[in-house]
């Protein structure tokens, strides 16, 4: 496995650096000098690794990891474009499932990393799930610095029993990695952990600080989860990453204060704080403001949920539907939408949505219970409607009897006889009209 000493190694004298790189990764013909070229290095069906460099490698490398929910392997990697613009070559790891990179071993990444040229400086960089991976694999690539935004020390309940946010994910993940605390304890990497101390991320940060003397906490109040969203809103993320990569602690407080009302992430974090204090009206207003200036699906979902709690299911469904095309739809989100559809009187659409939730996660018992409850309520509603209709008819009959005396029921033969008599009278009138030329 690679260690920090690996960075100082030089290529063999008979094989120049550029030739060594091209031997491992042939360049595409006709690419102008300086234009980044992407090379696919690894894929296992869930995790893909790509290397982006130019004709001549840079002096520094950034190894990045995609965040939770970024499940499209065809898109650029996390921070890729920014890092290329700031003079880095990039090794980007992307995942199409939210598995905290448990399908990738340190040994596999080390074998891939051996194919790359040597760099004077290496950093790892990631957010949320990617922040965890940036910390876990930092020693594998011999990183000088790891910049982790809102990372988790683990979502395994056996390691982090205080973490409630990804229970469904942790239930299906096969955890194969060593505990991050053990990895960090023996690594000579400087770990910068950026987080909002008002969120559950604080417990993860404290656990990381207790695991290694190389951890430096960067608390950013009301940045929410993940913290990079707010910093990016304010145009401060790039500068923060640049400073930390050079070992300079950024001064963020005054800049955040000046830009906070223009940040959906900041408004979202404030709203979450208000929700924790049961200040629902204020939270609803903050989320309304945030949703107007961003297309972030997590903010629209939170706004929809608050509207539902405030007794506004119609508006809640409207907000959810406005962002639906941008969601990475999972089973729980489908079930939530089914609930909203039902509350808005769209029973058939609600049942279809519940079917979608069950199809996505057929082993999750609460979905079956929820669908059965919905069926029961629908049947009960129709039964109640039948009772109301019958009661209304009974009341109308009673009122008619009070006004006109008892209403006798008419037998079927009598009704047929009356109808035949009426038809005979009509035929007679038509015949008389023809006779007297009245038609």
Coordinates of N, CA and C in Angstrom, one line a residue, residues 132-215:
X132 N -16.0 11.3 3.5 CA -15.6 10.1 4.2 C -14.5 9.4 3.4
X133 N -14.8 9.2 2.1 CA -13.8 8.5 1.2 C -12.5 9.2 1.1
X134 N -12.6 10.6 1.0 CA -11.4 11.4 0.9 C -10.5 11.2 2.1
X135 N -11.1 11.0 3.3 CA -10.3 10.7 4.5 C -9.8 9.3 4.5
X136 N -10.7 8.4 4.1 CA -10.3 6.9 4.2 C -9.2 6.6 3.3
X137 N -9.2 7.2 2.1 CA -8.2 6.8 1.1 C -7.0 7.8 1.0
X138 N -7.0 8.8 1.8 CA -5.9 9.8 1.7 C -4.5 9.2 1.9
X139 N -4.4 8.3 2.8 CA -3.0 7.7 3.0 C -2.7 6.7 1.9
X140 N -3.7 6.2 1.2 CA -3.4 5.3 0.1 C -2.7 6.0 -1.1
X141 N -3.1 7.2 -1.3 CA -2.5 8.0 -2.4 C -1.4 8.9 -2.0
X142 N -1.0 8.8 -0.7 CA 0.1 9.6 -0.2 C -0.2 11.0 -0.1
X143 N -1.4 11.4 0.2 CA -1.9 12.8 0.2 C -1.1 13.6 1.3
X144 N -0.8 14.8 1.0 CA -0.3 15.8 2.0 C -1.5 16.3 2.8
X145 N -2.6 16.6 2.1 CA -3.8 17.3 2.7 C -5.0 16.6 2.3
X146 N -6.0 16.5 3.2 CA -7.3 16.0 2.9 C -8.3 17.1 3.3
X147 N -9.2 17.5 2.3 CA -10.2 18.5 2.6 C -11.5 17.8 2.5
X148 N -12.2 17.6 3.7 CA -13.4 16.9 3.7 C -14.5 17.8 4.2
X149 N -15.6 17.9 3.4 CA -16.7 18.7 3.7 C -17.9 17.9 4.3
X150 N -18.3 18.2 5.5 CA -19.4 17.5 6.2 C -19.3 16.0 6.0
X151 N -18.1 15.4 6.4 CA -17.9 14.0 6.3 C -18.5 13.2 7.5
X152 N -18.6 11.9 7.3 CA -19.0 11.0 8.4 C -17.9 10.1 8.8
X153 N -17.7 9.9 10.0 CA -16.7 8.9 10.4 C -17.2 7.5 10.1
X154 N -18.5 7.3 10.0 CA -19.1 6.1 9.5 C -20.6 6.3 9.6
X155 N -21.3 5.4 8.8 CA -22.8 5.4 9.0 C -23.2 4.0 9.5
X156 N -22.2 3.2 9.8 CA -22.4 1.9 10.4 C -22.9 2.1 11.8
X157 N -24.1 1.6 12.1 CA -24.7 1.8 13.5 C -23.8 1.2 14.6
X158 N -22.9 0.2 14.2 CA -22.0 -0.3 15.2 C -20.9 0.6 15.6
X159 N -20.6 1.6 14.7 CA -19.5 2.6 14.9 C -20.1 3.9 15.2
X160 N -21.2 4.3 14.6 CA -21.8 5.6 14.8 C -23.2 5.5 15.2
X161 N -23.6 5.0 16.4 CA -25.0 4.8 16.7 C -25.8 6.1 16.8
X162 N -25.1 7.2 16.9 CA -25.7 8.5 17.0 C -26.2 9.0 15.7
X163 N -25.9 8.3 14.6 CA -26.2 8.8 13.2 C -27.6 8.2 12.7
X164 N -28.6 9.1 12.6 CA -29.9 8.6 12.2 C -30.3 8.9 10.7
X165 N -29.5 9.6 10.0 CA -29.9 10.1 8.7 C -29.9 9.2 7.6
X166 N -29.1 8.1 7.6 CA -28.9 7.2 6.5 C -29.2 5.8 7.0
X167 N -30.3 5.6 7.7 CA -30.6 4.3 8.3 C -30.9 3.3 7.2
X168 N -31.7 3.7 6.2 CA -32.0 2.8 5.1 C -30.8 2.4 4.3
X169 N -29.9 3.4 4.1 CA -28.6 3.0 3.3 C -27.8 2.1 4.1
X170 N -27.6 2.3 5.4 CA -26.7 1.5 6.2 C -27.3 0.1 6.3
X171 N -28.6 -0.1 6.2 CA -29.2 -1.4 6.3 C -28.8 -2.3 5.2
X172 N -28.6 -1.7 4.0 CA -28.3 -2.5 2.8 C -26.8 -2.6 2.4
X173 N -26.0 -1.8 3.1 CA -24.5 -1.8 2.8 C -23.8 -2.9 3.5
X174 N -22.9 -3.5 2.7 CA -22.0 -4.5 3.3 C -20.7 -3.7 3.7
X175 N -20.5 -3.4 4.9 CA -19.3 -2.6 5.3 C -18.1 -3.5 5.3
X176 N -17.1 -3.1 4.4 CA -15.9 -3.9 4.2 C -14.7 -3.1 4.7
X177 N -14.8 -1.8 4.9 CA -13.6 -1.0 5.2 C -13.2 -1.1 6.7
X178 N -12.0 -0.9 7.0 CA -11.5 -0.8 8.4 C -12.2 0.5 9.0
X179 N -12.4 0.5 10.3 CA -12.9 1.8 10.9 C -12.0 3.0 10.5
X180 N -12.6 4.1 10.1 CA -11.9 5.2 9.7 C -11.0 5.7 10.8
X181 N -11.4 5.6 12.1 CA -10.6 6.0 13.2 C -9.2 5.3 13.2
X182 N -9.2 4.0 12.9 CA -8.0 3.3 12.9 C -7.1 3.7 11.7
X183 N -7.7 4.0 10.6 CA -6.9 4.4 9.4 C -6.3 5.8 9.7
X184 N -7.0 6.7 10.3 CA -6.5 8.1 10.5 C -5.4 8.1 11.6
X185 N -5.5 7.2 12.5 CA -4.6 7.1 13.7 C -3.1 6.8 13.2
X186 N -3.0 6.2 12.0 CA -1.7 5.7 11.6 C -1.3 6.5 10.3
X187 N -2.0 7.5 9.9 CA -1.7 8.2 8.6 C -1.1 9.5 8.9
X188 N -0.1 9.9 8.1 CA 0.6 11.2 8.2 C 0.0 12.2 7.2
X189 N -1.3 12.4 7.3 CA -2.0 13.3 6.5 C -2.6 14.4 7.3
X190 N -2.7 15.7 6.8 CA -3.4 16.7 7.5 C -4.8 16.7 7.0
X191 N -5.7 16.5 8.0 CA -7.2 16.4 7.6 C -7.9 17.7 8.0
X192 N -8.4 18.4 7.0 CA -9.3 19.6 7.3 C -10.7 19.1 7.2
X193 N -11.5 19.3 8.3 CA -12.9 18.9 8.3 C -13.7 20.1 8.4
X194 N -14.5 20.5 7.3 CA -15.3 21.6 7.3 C -16.8 21.1 7.6
X195 N -17.4 21.8 8.6 CA -18.7 21.3 9.0 C -19.5 22.4 9.7
X196 N -20.8 22.2 9.8 CA -21.7 23.1 10.6 C -21.8 22.5 12.0
X197 N -21.4 23.2 13.0 CA -21.5 22.7 14.4 C -22.9 22.6 14.9
X198 N -23.9 23.2 14.2 CA -25.3 23.1 14.6 C -26.0 21.9 14.1
X199 N -25.3 21.1 13.3 CA -25.9 19.9 12.7 C -25.3 18.6 13.4
X200 N -25.9 17.4 13.1 CA -25.3 16.2 13.6 C -23.9 15.9 13.1
X201 N -23.4 16.7 12.1 CA -22.0 16.5 11.6 C -21.0 16.8 12.8
X202 N -21.5 17.6 13.8 CA -20.6 17.9 14.9 C -20.1 16.6 15.6
X203 N -21.0 15.7 15.8 CA -20.6 14.4 16.5 C -19.5 13.7 15.7
X204 N -19.7 13.7 14.3 CA -18.7 13.0 13.5 C -17.3 13.8 13.6
X205 N -17.4 15.1 13.6 CA -16.2 15.9 13.6 C -15.4 15.6 15.0
X206 N -16.2 15.6 16.0 CA -15.6 15.3 17.3 C -14.9 13.9 17.4
X207 N -15.6 13.0 16.8 CA -15.0 11.6 16.8 C -13.8 11.6 15.9
X208 N -13.7 12.3 14.9 CA -12.5 12.4 14.0 C -11.4 13.1 14.8
X209 N -11.7 14.1 15.5 CA -10.7 14.9 16.3 C -10.1 14.0 17.3
X210 N -10.9 13.1 17.9 CA -10.4 12.2 18.9 C -9.6 11.0 18.3
X211 N -9.7 10.8 17.0 CA -9.0 9.7 16.4 C -7.6 10.0 15.9
X212 N -7.3 11.3 15.7 CA -6.0 11.7 15.1 C -5.6 13.1 15.6
X213 N -4.3 13.3 15.8 CA -3.8 14.6 16.1 C -3.6 15.5 14.9
X214 N -3.8 14.9 13.7 CA -3.7 15.6 12.5 C -5.0 16.2 11.9
X215 N -6.0 16.1 12.7 CA -7.3 16.7 12.3 C -7.4 18.1 12.7

